[in-house]
PDB file of C-alpha atoms in Angstrom:
ATOM      1  CA  MET A 882     -15.988  -2.749  -1.891  1.00  0.00           C
ATOM      2  CA  ALA A 883     -14.290  -4.927   0.676  1.00  0.00           C
ATOM      3  CA  ILE A 884     -12.071  -7.495  -0.506  1.00  0.00           C
ATOM      4  CA  MET A 885     -11.589 -10.294   2.087  1.00  0.00           C
ATOM      5  CA  ALA A 886      -8.497 -12.978   2.380  1.00  0.00           C
ATOM      6  CA  THR A 887      -7.485 -15.414   5.367  1.00  0.00           C
ATOM      7  CA  ILE A 888      -4.067 -16.243   6.486  1.00  0.00           C
ATOM      8  CA  SER A 889      -3.672 -19.748   5.217  1.00  0.00           C
ATOM      9  CA  ALA A 890       0.136 -20.109   6.969  1.00  0.00           C
ATOM     10  CA  ILE A 891       2.502 -17.852   8.375  1.00  0.00           C
ATOM     11  CA  GLY A 892       6.519 -18.935   8.257  1.00  0.00           C
ATOM     12  CA  ALA A 893       8.914 -19.348  10.754  1.00  0.00           C
ATOM     13  CA  ASN A 894      10.678 -16.260  10.560  1.00  0.00           C
ATOM     14  CA  ALA A 895       7.612 -14.126   9.240  1.00  0.00           C
ATOM     15  CA  ILE A 896       6.871 -12.310  12.729  1.00  0.00           C
ATOM     16  CA  ASP A 897       9.477 -10.461  14.467  1.00  0.00           C
ATOM     17  CA  PRO A 898       8.593  -8.724  17.566  1.00  0.00           C
ATOM     18  CA  LYS A 899      11.190  -5.878  17.122  1.00  0.00           C
ATOM     19  CA  GLU A 900      10.317  -5.583  13.604  1.00  0.00           C
ATOM     20  CA  PRO A 901       6.807  -4.156  13.368  1.00  0.00           C
ATOM     21  CA  ILE A 902       6.805  -5.572   9.803  1.00  0.00           C
ATOM     22  CA  LEU A 903       4.446  -8.079   7.975  1.00  0.00           C
ATOM     23  CA  VAL A 904       5.548  -9.348   4.624  1.00  0.00           C
ATOM     24  CA  PHE A 905       2.136 -11.050   2.459  1.00  0.00           C
ATOM     25  CA  PHE A 906       1.937 -12.916  -0.213  1.00  0.00           C
ATOM     26  CA  ASP A 907      -0.792 -15.410  -1.959  1.00  0.00           C
ATOM     27  CA  GLU A 908      -0.013 -19.209  -1.729  1.00  0.00           C
ATOM     28  CA  THR A 909       1.961 -19.307  -4.644  1.00  0.00           C
ATOM     29  CA  ALA A 910       4.839 -18.017  -2.964  1.00  0.00           C
ATOM     30  CA  THR A 911       8.029 -20.087  -2.947  1.00  0.00           C
ATOM     31  CA  GLU A 912       9.138 -22.262  -0.102  1.00  0.00           C
ATOM     32  CA  SER A 913      11.965 -19.764   0.576  1.00  0.00           C
ATOM     33  CA  ILE A 914       9.678 -16.661   0.861  1.00  0.00           C
ATOM     34  CA  GLN A 915       7.389 -18.808   2.860  1.00  0.00           C
ATOM     35  CA  GLN A 916       9.418 -18.746   5.556  1.00  0.00           C
ATOM     36  CA  ILE A 917       9.408 -15.146   6.031  1.00  0.00           C
ATOM     37  CA  ALA A 918       5.811 -14.415   4.733  1.00  0.00           C
ATOM     38  CA  VAL A 919       2.349 -14.358   6.148  1.00  0.00           C
ATOM     39  CA  LEU A 920       0.284 -16.365   3.346  1.00  0.00           C
ATOM     40  CA  GLN A 921      -3.308 -15.029   2.367  1.00  0.00           C
ATOM     41  CA  LYS A 922      -5.791 -16.819   0.443  1.00  0.00           C
ATOM     42  CA  PHE A 923      -8.373 -14.692  -1.341  1.00  0.00           C
ATOM     43  CA  ASP A 924     -11.920 -15.268  -0.859  1.00  0.00           C
ATOM     44  CA  ALA A 925     -12.688 -14.557  -4.821  1.00  0.00           C
ATOM     45  CA  PRO A 926     -10.604 -13.881  -7.605  1.00  0.00           C
ATOM     46  CA  MET A 927      -8.906 -10.405  -7.299  1.00  0.00           C
ATOM     47  CA  HIS A 928      -8.708  -7.977 -10.530  1.00  0.00           C
ATOM     48  CA  THR A 929      -8.140  -4.732  -8.869  1.00  0.00           C
ATOM     49  CA  LEU A 930      -7.470  -3.182  -5.295  1.00  0.00           C
ATOM     50  CA  SER A 931      -6.468   0.308  -4.868  1.00  0.00           C
ATOM     51  CA  LEU A 932      -5.629   1.193  -1.592  1.00  0.00           C
ATOM     52  CA  GLU A 933      -4.759   4.752  -0.791  1.00  0.00           C
ATOM     53  CA  GLU A 934      -4.032   7.399   2.224  1.00  0.00           C
ATOM     54  CA  GLY A 935      -7.397   6.925   4.322  1.00  0.00           C
ATOM     55  CA  SER A 936      -8.373   3.351   3.039  1.00  0.00           C
ATOM     56  CA  GLN A 937      -8.549   0.377   6.019  1.00  0.00           C
ATOM     57  CA  ILE A 938      -7.359  -3.030   6.426  1.00  0.00           C
ATOM     58  CA  LYS A 939      -8.928  -4.737   9.167  1.00  0.00           C
ATOM     59  CA  ILE A 940      -6.965  -8.015  10.832  1.00  0.00           C
ATOM     60  CA  ASP A 941      -9.787  -9.706  12.427  1.00  0.00           C
ATOM     61  CA  ASP A 942     -11.129  -7.125  15.002  1.00  0.00           C
ATOM     62  CA  GLN A 943      -8.468  -4.884  14.797  1.00  0.00           C
ATOM     63  CA  THR A 944      -8.661  -1.752  12.450  1.00  0.00           C
ATOM     64  CA  TYR A 945      -5.775   0.108  10.702  1.00  0.00           C
ATOM     65  CA  THR A 946      -5.693   2.879   8.275  1.00  0.00           C
ATOM     66  CA  VAL A 947      -3.566   3.487   5.661  1.00  0.00           C
ATOM     67  CA  ALA A 948      -1.188   6.134   6.270  1.00  0.00           C
ATOM     68  CA  PHE A 949       0.763   5.443   2.704  1.00  0.00           C
ATOM     69  CA  ALA A 950       0.513   2.949  -0.067  1.00  0.00           C
ATOM     70  CA  GLY A 951       3.539   2.612  -2.514  1.00  0.00           C
ATOM     71  CA  GLY A 952       2.981   2.760  -6.003  1.00  0.00           C
ATOM     72  CA  LEU A 953       3.661  -1.178  -6.275  1.00  0.00           C
ATOM     73  CA  VAL A 954       1.036  -1.864  -4.016  1.00  0.00           C
ATOM     74  CA  ALA A 955      -1.831  -2.246  -6.386  1.00  0.00           C
ATOM     75  CA  ALA A 956      -0.060  -4.311  -9.072  1.00  0.00           C
ATOM     76  CA  ASN A 957       1.749  -6.805  -6.425  1.00  0.00           C
ATOM     77  CA  LEU A 958      -1.719  -7.442  -4.362  1.00  0.00           C
ATOM     78  CA  THR A 959      -3.534  -8.736  -7.459  1.00  0.00           C
ATOM     79  CA  SER A 960      -0.963 -10.473  -9.120  1.00  0.00           C
ATOM     80  CA  ILE A 961       0.809 -12.327  -6.501  1.00  0.00           C
ATOM     81  CA  GLY A 962      -0.696 -10.901  -3.459  1.00  0.00           C
ATOM     82  CA  HIS A 963       2.034  -9.318  -2.026  1.00  0.00           C
ATOM     83  CA  ALA A 964       2.357  -6.088  -0.087  1.00  0.00           C
ATOM     84  CA  THR A 965       4.379  -5.570   2.933  1.00  0.00           C
ATOM     85  CA  LEU A 966       2.348  -3.923   5.962  1.00  0.00           C
ATOM     86  CA  TYR A 967       4.694  -1.251   7.918  1.00  0.00           C
ATOM     87  CA  PHE A 968       3.328  -0.485  11.367  1.00  0.00           C
ATOM     88  CA  SER A 969       5.189   2.481  11.638  1.00  0.00           C
ATOM     89  CA  ALA A 970       5.313   6.359  10.716  1.00  0.00           C
ATOM     90  CA  VAL A 971       5.839   6.758   7.287  1.00  0.00           C
ATOM     91  CA  PRO A 972       9.513   7.431   6.541  1.00  0.00           C
ATOM     92  CA  GLN A 973      11.184  10.044   4.417  1.00  0.00           C
ATOM     93  CA  LYS A 974      11.998   7.550   1.293  1.00  0.00           C
ATOM     94  CA  PRO A 975       8.830   4.803   1.853  1.00  0.00           C
ATOM     95  CA  MET A 976       9.281   1.547   0.152  1.00  0.00           C
ATOM     96  CA  GLU A 977       6.904   1.551  -2.953  1.00  0.00           C
ATOM     97  CA  ASN A 978       6.063  -2.235  -2.307  1.00  0.00           C
ATOM     98  CA  GLY A 979       4.526  -0.902   1.198  1.00  0.00           C
ATOM     99  CA  ILE A 980       1.236   0.046   3.128  1.00  0.00           C
ATOM    100  CA  TYR A 981       2.178   2.272   6.082  1.00  0.00           C
ATOM    101  CA  LEU A 982      -0.527   1.782   8.849  1.00  0.00           C
ATOM    102  CA  THR A 983      -1.842   3.332  11.688  1.00  0.00           C
ATOM    103  CA  PRO A 984      -2.155   2.914  14.607  1.00  0.00           C
ATOM    104  CA  THR A 985       1.404   1.498  14.733  1.00  0.00           C
ATOM    105  CA  THR A 986       0.690  -1.802  16.934  1.00  0.00           C
ATOM    106  CA  LEU A 987       1.813  -5.099  15.318  1.00  0.00           C
ATOM    107  CA  PRO A 988      -1.543  -7.094  15.192  1.00  0.00           C
ATOM    108  CA  GLU A 989      -1.909 -10.626  16.765  1.00  0.00           C
ATOM    109  CA  ILE A 990      -2.429 -12.947  14.136  1.00  0.00           C
ATOM    110  CA  HIS A 991      -2.973 -16.477  13.648  1.00  0.00           C
ATOM    111  CA  VAL A 992      -3.821 -19.273  10.902  1.00  0.00           C
ATOM    112  CA  GLY A 993      -7.438 -18.319  10.272  1.00  0.00           C
ATOM    113  CA  SER A 994      -7.137 -14.815  10.665  1.00  0.00           C
ATOM    114  CA  VAL A 995      -9.213 -12.783   8.436  1.00  0.00           C
ATOM    115  CA  ILE A 996      -7.994  -9.765   6.783  1.00  0.00           C
ATOM    116  CA  THR A 997     -10.490  -7.388   5.235  1.00  0.00           C
ATOM    117  CA  TYR A 998      -9.282  -4.524   2.399  1.00  0.00           C
ATOM    118  CA  LEU A 999     -11.400  -1.579   2.570  1.00  0.00           C
ATOM    119  CA  PRO A1000     -10.344   0.681  -0.450  1.00  0.00           C
TER     120      PRO A1000
END
C-alpha cells in the first residue's frame, strides 16, 4: 500500500548540490533540525512502513528504487518521519538510518512536492 507525504518546508541548509543527500523529518523536528532537514507531512497516520531492496520512492514525477534500507528506517519513519535519502551507491558500511536510491541523481524538490513510498 502506498504511503504519501507532502513536503511542508525545506530548511535553509537542507540541500547541498555537492552532497547528494536529503534528510527527512516530520513536522515535530526541533528548530535546529529544521534548518538542515526537509519536513514531510504524511497524508494519514502511519503505523508501519517497511522499505526493502526493490521498493520504490516517488518524488513528484521522479521514481527511485531502493538499493538498501537500513535497519532503523522503518522505526524512524513511523515515529518521527525521519530517514536520510542517499542518492549514491551503497557503501561498504551503509548508514542504518539510510535509504540508498537509484538513480543517483538528486531530485528537484519544492514545498508541495509529493513523496510516495511504495513498499
